[in-house]
Short mmCIF file of C-alpha atoms and ligand atoms in Angstrom, two decimals:
data_model
loop_
_atom_site.label_atom_id
_atom_site.label_comp_id
_atom_site.label_asym_id
_atom_site.label_seq_id
_atom_site.Cartn_x
_atom_site.Cartn_y
_atom_site.Cartn_z
CA MET A 1 230.27 97.87 173.37
CA ASN A 2 230.81 100.67 175.81
CA ILE A 3 234.19 101.73 177.08
CA LEU A 4 234.87 103.76 180.19
CA ILE A 5 237.99 106.03 180.02
CA VAL A 6 239.17 107.11 183.58
CA GLU A 7 241.65 109.80 182.82
CA ASP A 8 242.29 113.20 184.29
CA GLU A 9 244.47 114.78 181.43
CA PRO A 10 241.65 116.34 179.19
CA ARG A 11 244.00 116.01 175.96
CA ILE A 12 244.52 112.33 176.43
CA ALA A 13 240.87 111.66 177.28
CA ALA A 14 239.64 113.63 174.31
CA PHE A 15 242.06 111.78 172.01
CA LEU A 16 240.90 108.45 173.13
CA GLU A 17 237.21 109.39 173.12
CA ARG A 18 237.49 110.57 169.45
CA GLY A 19 239.45 107.60 168.33
CA LEU A 20 237.19 104.81 170.01
CA LYS A 21 234.01 106.61 168.82
CA ALA A 22 235.34 106.34 165.37
CA GLU A 23 235.91 102.72 165.94
CA GLY A 24 232.18 102.34 166.68
CA PHE A 25 232.42 102.04 170.60
CA GLY A 26 230.16 103.96 172.92
CA VAL A 27 232.45 106.04 175.16
CA GLU A 28 232.25 107.62 178.72
CA VAL A 29 234.93 109.70 180.26
CA ALA A 30 235.45 110.12 184.05
CA PRO A 31 238.01 112.76 185.06
CA ASP A 32 238.77 111.52 188.69
CA GLY A 33 238.80 108.16 190.52
CA GLU A 34 235.60 108.42 192.47
CA THR A 35 233.58 109.25 189.28
CA GLY A 36 235.46 106.42 187.37
CA TYR A 37 234.61 103.85 190.17
CA ALA A 38 230.93 104.82 190.19
CA LEU A 39 230.52 104.50 186.40
CA ALA A 40 232.59 101.45 186.20
CA CYS A 41 230.25 99.51 188.52
CA SER A 42 227.49 99.79 185.91
CA ASP A 43 226.86 96.64 183.82
CA ASP A 44 226.69 98.96 180.72
CA VAL A 45 230.49 99.25 180.75
CA ASP A 46 232.15 96.55 178.85
CA LEU A 47 235.84 97.54 179.30
CA VAL A 48 237.62 100.05 181.44
CA VAL A 49 240.81 102.16 180.39
CA LEU A 50 242.26 103.11 183.67
CA ASP A 51 244.91 105.85 184.41
CA LEU A 52 246.61 105.44 187.62
CA MET A 53 247.68 108.89 188.74
CA LEU A 54 244.27 110.47 189.35
CA PRO A 55 242.87 113.18 191.47
CA GLY A 56 241.04 111.89 194.51
CA MET A 57 241.02 108.02 194.50
CA PRO A 58 244.05 106.76 192.89
CA GLY A 59 243.75 104.19 190.01
CA GLU A 60 245.01 101.19 192.21
CA GLN A 61 242.16 101.94 194.60
CA VAL A 62 239.64 102.23 191.87
CA LEU A 63 240.84 98.76 190.64
CA THR A 64 240.82 97.14 193.87
CA ASN A 65 237.31 98.34 194.69
CA LEU A 66 235.97 97.48 191.22
CA ARG A 67 237.31 93.88 191.41
CA ARG A 68 235.09 93.46 194.55
CA ARG A 69 231.98 94.52 192.60
CA ARG A 70 232.81 93.32 188.99
CA PRO A 71 235.57 90.58 188.92
CA ASP A 72 235.31 89.98 185.27
CA VAL A 73 235.13 93.27 183.58
CA PRO A 74 238.34 93.75 181.44
CA VAL A 75 240.55 96.67 182.76
CA ILE A 76 243.49 98.02 180.78
CA ILE A 77 245.84 100.28 182.70
CA LEU A 78 247.39 103.42 181.19
CA THR A 79 250.43 104.49 182.89
CA ALA A 80 253.45 106.59 182.53
CA ARG A 81 256.48 104.52 181.39
CA ASP A 82 258.72 105.49 184.39
CA ALA A 83 256.10 104.29 186.81
CA VAL A 84 255.64 100.76 185.29
CA GLU A 85 257.68 98.74 187.84
CA ASP A 86 256.56 100.24 191.16
CA ARG A 87 253.02 100.64 190.02
CA VAL A 88 252.02 97.73 187.71
CA ALA A 89 253.82 95.31 189.76
CA GLY A 90 251.84 96.34 192.70
CA LEU A 91 248.61 95.77 190.99
CA ASN A 92 248.43 92.02 192.05
CA ASN A 93 247.05 90.99 188.65
CA GLY A 94 243.91 92.84 189.13
CA ALA A 95 244.34 94.42 185.70
CA ASP A 96 244.00 92.46 182.45
CA ASP A 97 246.73 94.46 180.65
CA TYR A 98 248.51 97.67 180.66
CA VAL A 99 249.78 100.27 178.12
CA THR A 100 252.61 102.68 179.03
CA LYS A 101 252.44 106.40 178.10
CA PRO A 102 253.36 107.77 175.57
CA PHE A 103 251.23 105.20 173.67
CA SER A 104 250.02 104.74 170.15
CA PHE A 105 246.31 104.49 169.56
CA VAL A 106 246.55 101.43 167.36
CA GLU A 107 248.44 99.57 170.08
CA LEU A 108 245.80 100.29 172.63
CA LEU A 109 243.02 99.54 170.28
CA ALA A 110 244.54 96.11 169.45
CA ARG A 111 244.67 95.44 173.24
CA ILE A 112 241.07 96.43 173.68
CA HIS A 113 239.97 94.11 170.78
CA ALA A 114 242.10 91.36 172.27
CA ARG A 115 240.45 91.70 175.77
CA LEU A 116 237.00 91.81 174.38
CA ARG A 117 237.64 88.83 172.17
CA ALA A 118 239.04 86.89 175.10
CA ARG A 119 235.80 87.71 176.95
CA ASP A 120 233.57 86.84 174.09
CA GLN A 121 235.32 83.50 173.61
CA VAL A 122 234.15 82.36 177.19
CA THR A 123 230.56 83.30 176.51
CA ALA A 124 230.15 81.77 173.01
CA THR A 125 231.30 78.39 171.56
CA GLU A 126 229.28 78.38 168.56
CA LEU A 127 228.25 81.13 166.11
CA VAL A 128 225.42 80.61 163.54
CA ALA A 129 224.68 83.04 160.84
CA GLY A 130 223.84 83.03 157.13
CA GLY A 131 223.35 79.31 157.03
CA VAL A 132 226.99 78.73 158.38
CA THR A 133 227.83 77.23 161.84
CA LEU A 134 231.26 78.09 163.26
CA ASP A 135 232.42 76.00 166.20
CA LEU A 136 234.90 78.18 168.00
CA ARG A 137 236.47 75.38 170.08
CA SER A 138 237.16 72.92 167.27
CA ARG A 139 237.78 75.82 164.79
CA THR A 140 235.59 74.18 162.25
CA ALA A 141 232.95 75.62 159.80
CA ARG A 142 229.84 73.81 158.52
CA MET A 143 227.48 74.81 155.79
CA SER A 144 224.40 72.90 154.65
CA GLY A 145 225.55 69.80 156.57
CA ARG A 146 229.15 69.65 154.95
CA GLU A 147 232.18 70.56 156.75
CA VAL A 148 234.24 73.27 155.06
CA SER A 149 238.03 73.35 155.43
CA LEU A 150 239.30 76.84 156.20
CA THR A 151 242.81 78.23 156.85
CA ALA A 152 243.38 80.05 160.16
CA ARG A 153 243.18 83.41 158.51
CA GLU A 154 239.95 82.52 156.55
CA PHE A 155 238.43 81.20 159.78
CA ALA A 156 239.34 84.46 161.70
CA LEU A 157 237.76 86.50 158.88
CA LEU A 158 234.67 84.57 158.78
CA GLU A 159 234.39 84.67 162.59
CA THR A 160 234.63 88.52 162.47
CA PHE A 161 231.82 88.66 159.92
CA MET A 162 229.65 86.21 161.88
CA ARG A 163 230.24 88.19 165.07
CA HIS A 164 228.66 91.16 163.29
CA PRO A 165 225.91 89.60 161.00
CA ASN A 166 224.24 92.12 158.54
CA GLN A 167 226.56 94.82 159.51
CA VAL A 168 228.93 96.56 157.18
CA LEU A 169 232.55 96.17 158.15
CA SER A 170 235.04 98.49 156.58
CA GLN A 171 238.33 97.14 154.95
CA VAL A 172 240.17 98.90 157.85
CA GLN A 173 238.08 97.28 160.53
CA LEU A 174 238.58 93.90 158.95
CA MET A 175 242.37 94.31 158.60
CA ASP A 176 242.55 95.63 162.26
CA ARG A 177 240.61 92.62 163.56
CA VAL A 178 241.96 89.74 161.42
CA TRP A 179 245.46 90.78 160.41
CA GLY A 180 246.39 93.03 163.52
CA TYR A 181 247.28 96.55 163.41
CA ASP A 182 250.70 96.10 161.62
CA PHE A 183 249.24 96.14 158.05
CA ASP A 184 249.59 98.05 154.81
CA PRO A 185 246.36 100.01 154.40
CA GLY A 186 246.79 99.84 150.55
CA SER A 187 246.78 96.06 150.44
CA ASN A 188 243.95 94.33 148.80
CA VAL A 189 244.26 91.18 151.08
CA VAL A 190 240.66 91.60 152.45
CA GLU A 191 239.26 91.43 149.03
CA VAL A 192 241.31 88.33 148.30
CA TYR A 193 240.29 86.54 151.40
CA VAL A 194 236.60 87.49 150.95
CA GLY A 195 236.94 85.86 147.54
CA TYR A 196 238.29 82.66 149.14
CA LEU A 197 235.35 82.53 151.65
CA ARG A 198 232.76 83.03 148.81
CA ARG A 199 234.26 80.16 146.75
CA LYS A 200 234.49 77.78 149.74
CA LEU A 201 231.14 78.62 151.21
CA ASP A 202 228.54 80.45 149.02
CA LYS A 203 229.12 83.26 146.50
CA ASP A 204 226.35 85.30 147.96
CA LEU A 205 227.28 84.92 151.65
CA ILE A 206 229.41 88.06 151.74
CA GLU A 207 228.10 91.10 150.04
CA THR A 208 230.34 94.00 148.77
CA VAL A 209 228.99 97.36 149.81
CA ARG A 210 230.54 99.77 147.39
CA GLY A 211 232.77 102.33 148.96
CA ALA A 212 231.91 101.17 152.57
CA GLY A 213 233.10 97.59 152.93
CA TYR A 214 231.57 94.06 153.29
CA ARG A 215 228.58 92.64 154.92
CA LEU A 216 227.63 89.06 155.86
CA ARG A 217 224.08 88.30 154.62
CA ALA A 218 222.37 86.63 157.52
CA GLY A 219 218.59 86.35 157.95
CA THR A 220 218.82 85.93 161.77
CA SER A 221 221.47 85.07 164.22
CA ASN A 222 220.89 82.45 166.88
CA GLY A 223 221.51 84.74 169.89
CA THR A 224 224.63 83.13 171.23
CA GLU A 225 226.35 86.25 170.17
CA PRO A 226 226.31 89.04 172.66
CA ALA A 227 225.06 92.41 171.10
CA THR A 228 227.78 94.77 170.11
CA1 CA B 301 246.74 111.20 185.34
#
């Protein structure tokens, strides 16, 4: 997943770049509107974080131009708090979301994940990995022909694993995706819920990777899942 940051304040751009790279995203930074627009037109960019007050082409113009070329790419506006009404109200819904400065990184991250999830949901209706089939519309799981009843939280955790088959996911990544960003990092809730999934599905389905996290064992996935 590649995120483009269009931001002229080097301090903020560097802060975002560092944080998003640590979360496993590919990151590009554009320091002005023209560069931002040119980069955002590439299909390699999965989501754009766009400042509004930019040198050269203003953020609103970048968004208007970008919507003509790529109507579906998620765009999250970053804007100063005092400019929300006059600027965001004028965006005519071209943006998917906005975050006001000063902002917290976890809030922005949660919104990025939400936008990317929303986009994934329209491209995949079924995930298959590790012998499990998840129907994302009916919210049901099947394994070896039997339907497995899962709570909403168990389903969300399993979905997260199945979107990243064979990939080690850290406890923090799982908490962020499944429990939201408002969690106690010392909690053992992930371990508990992984235990539930093992009991309901297969004890070997999710492997504990000591000191790193957990991994869904999946020989192959069926390709309905966009690469991340
Ligand atoms: Ca700016």
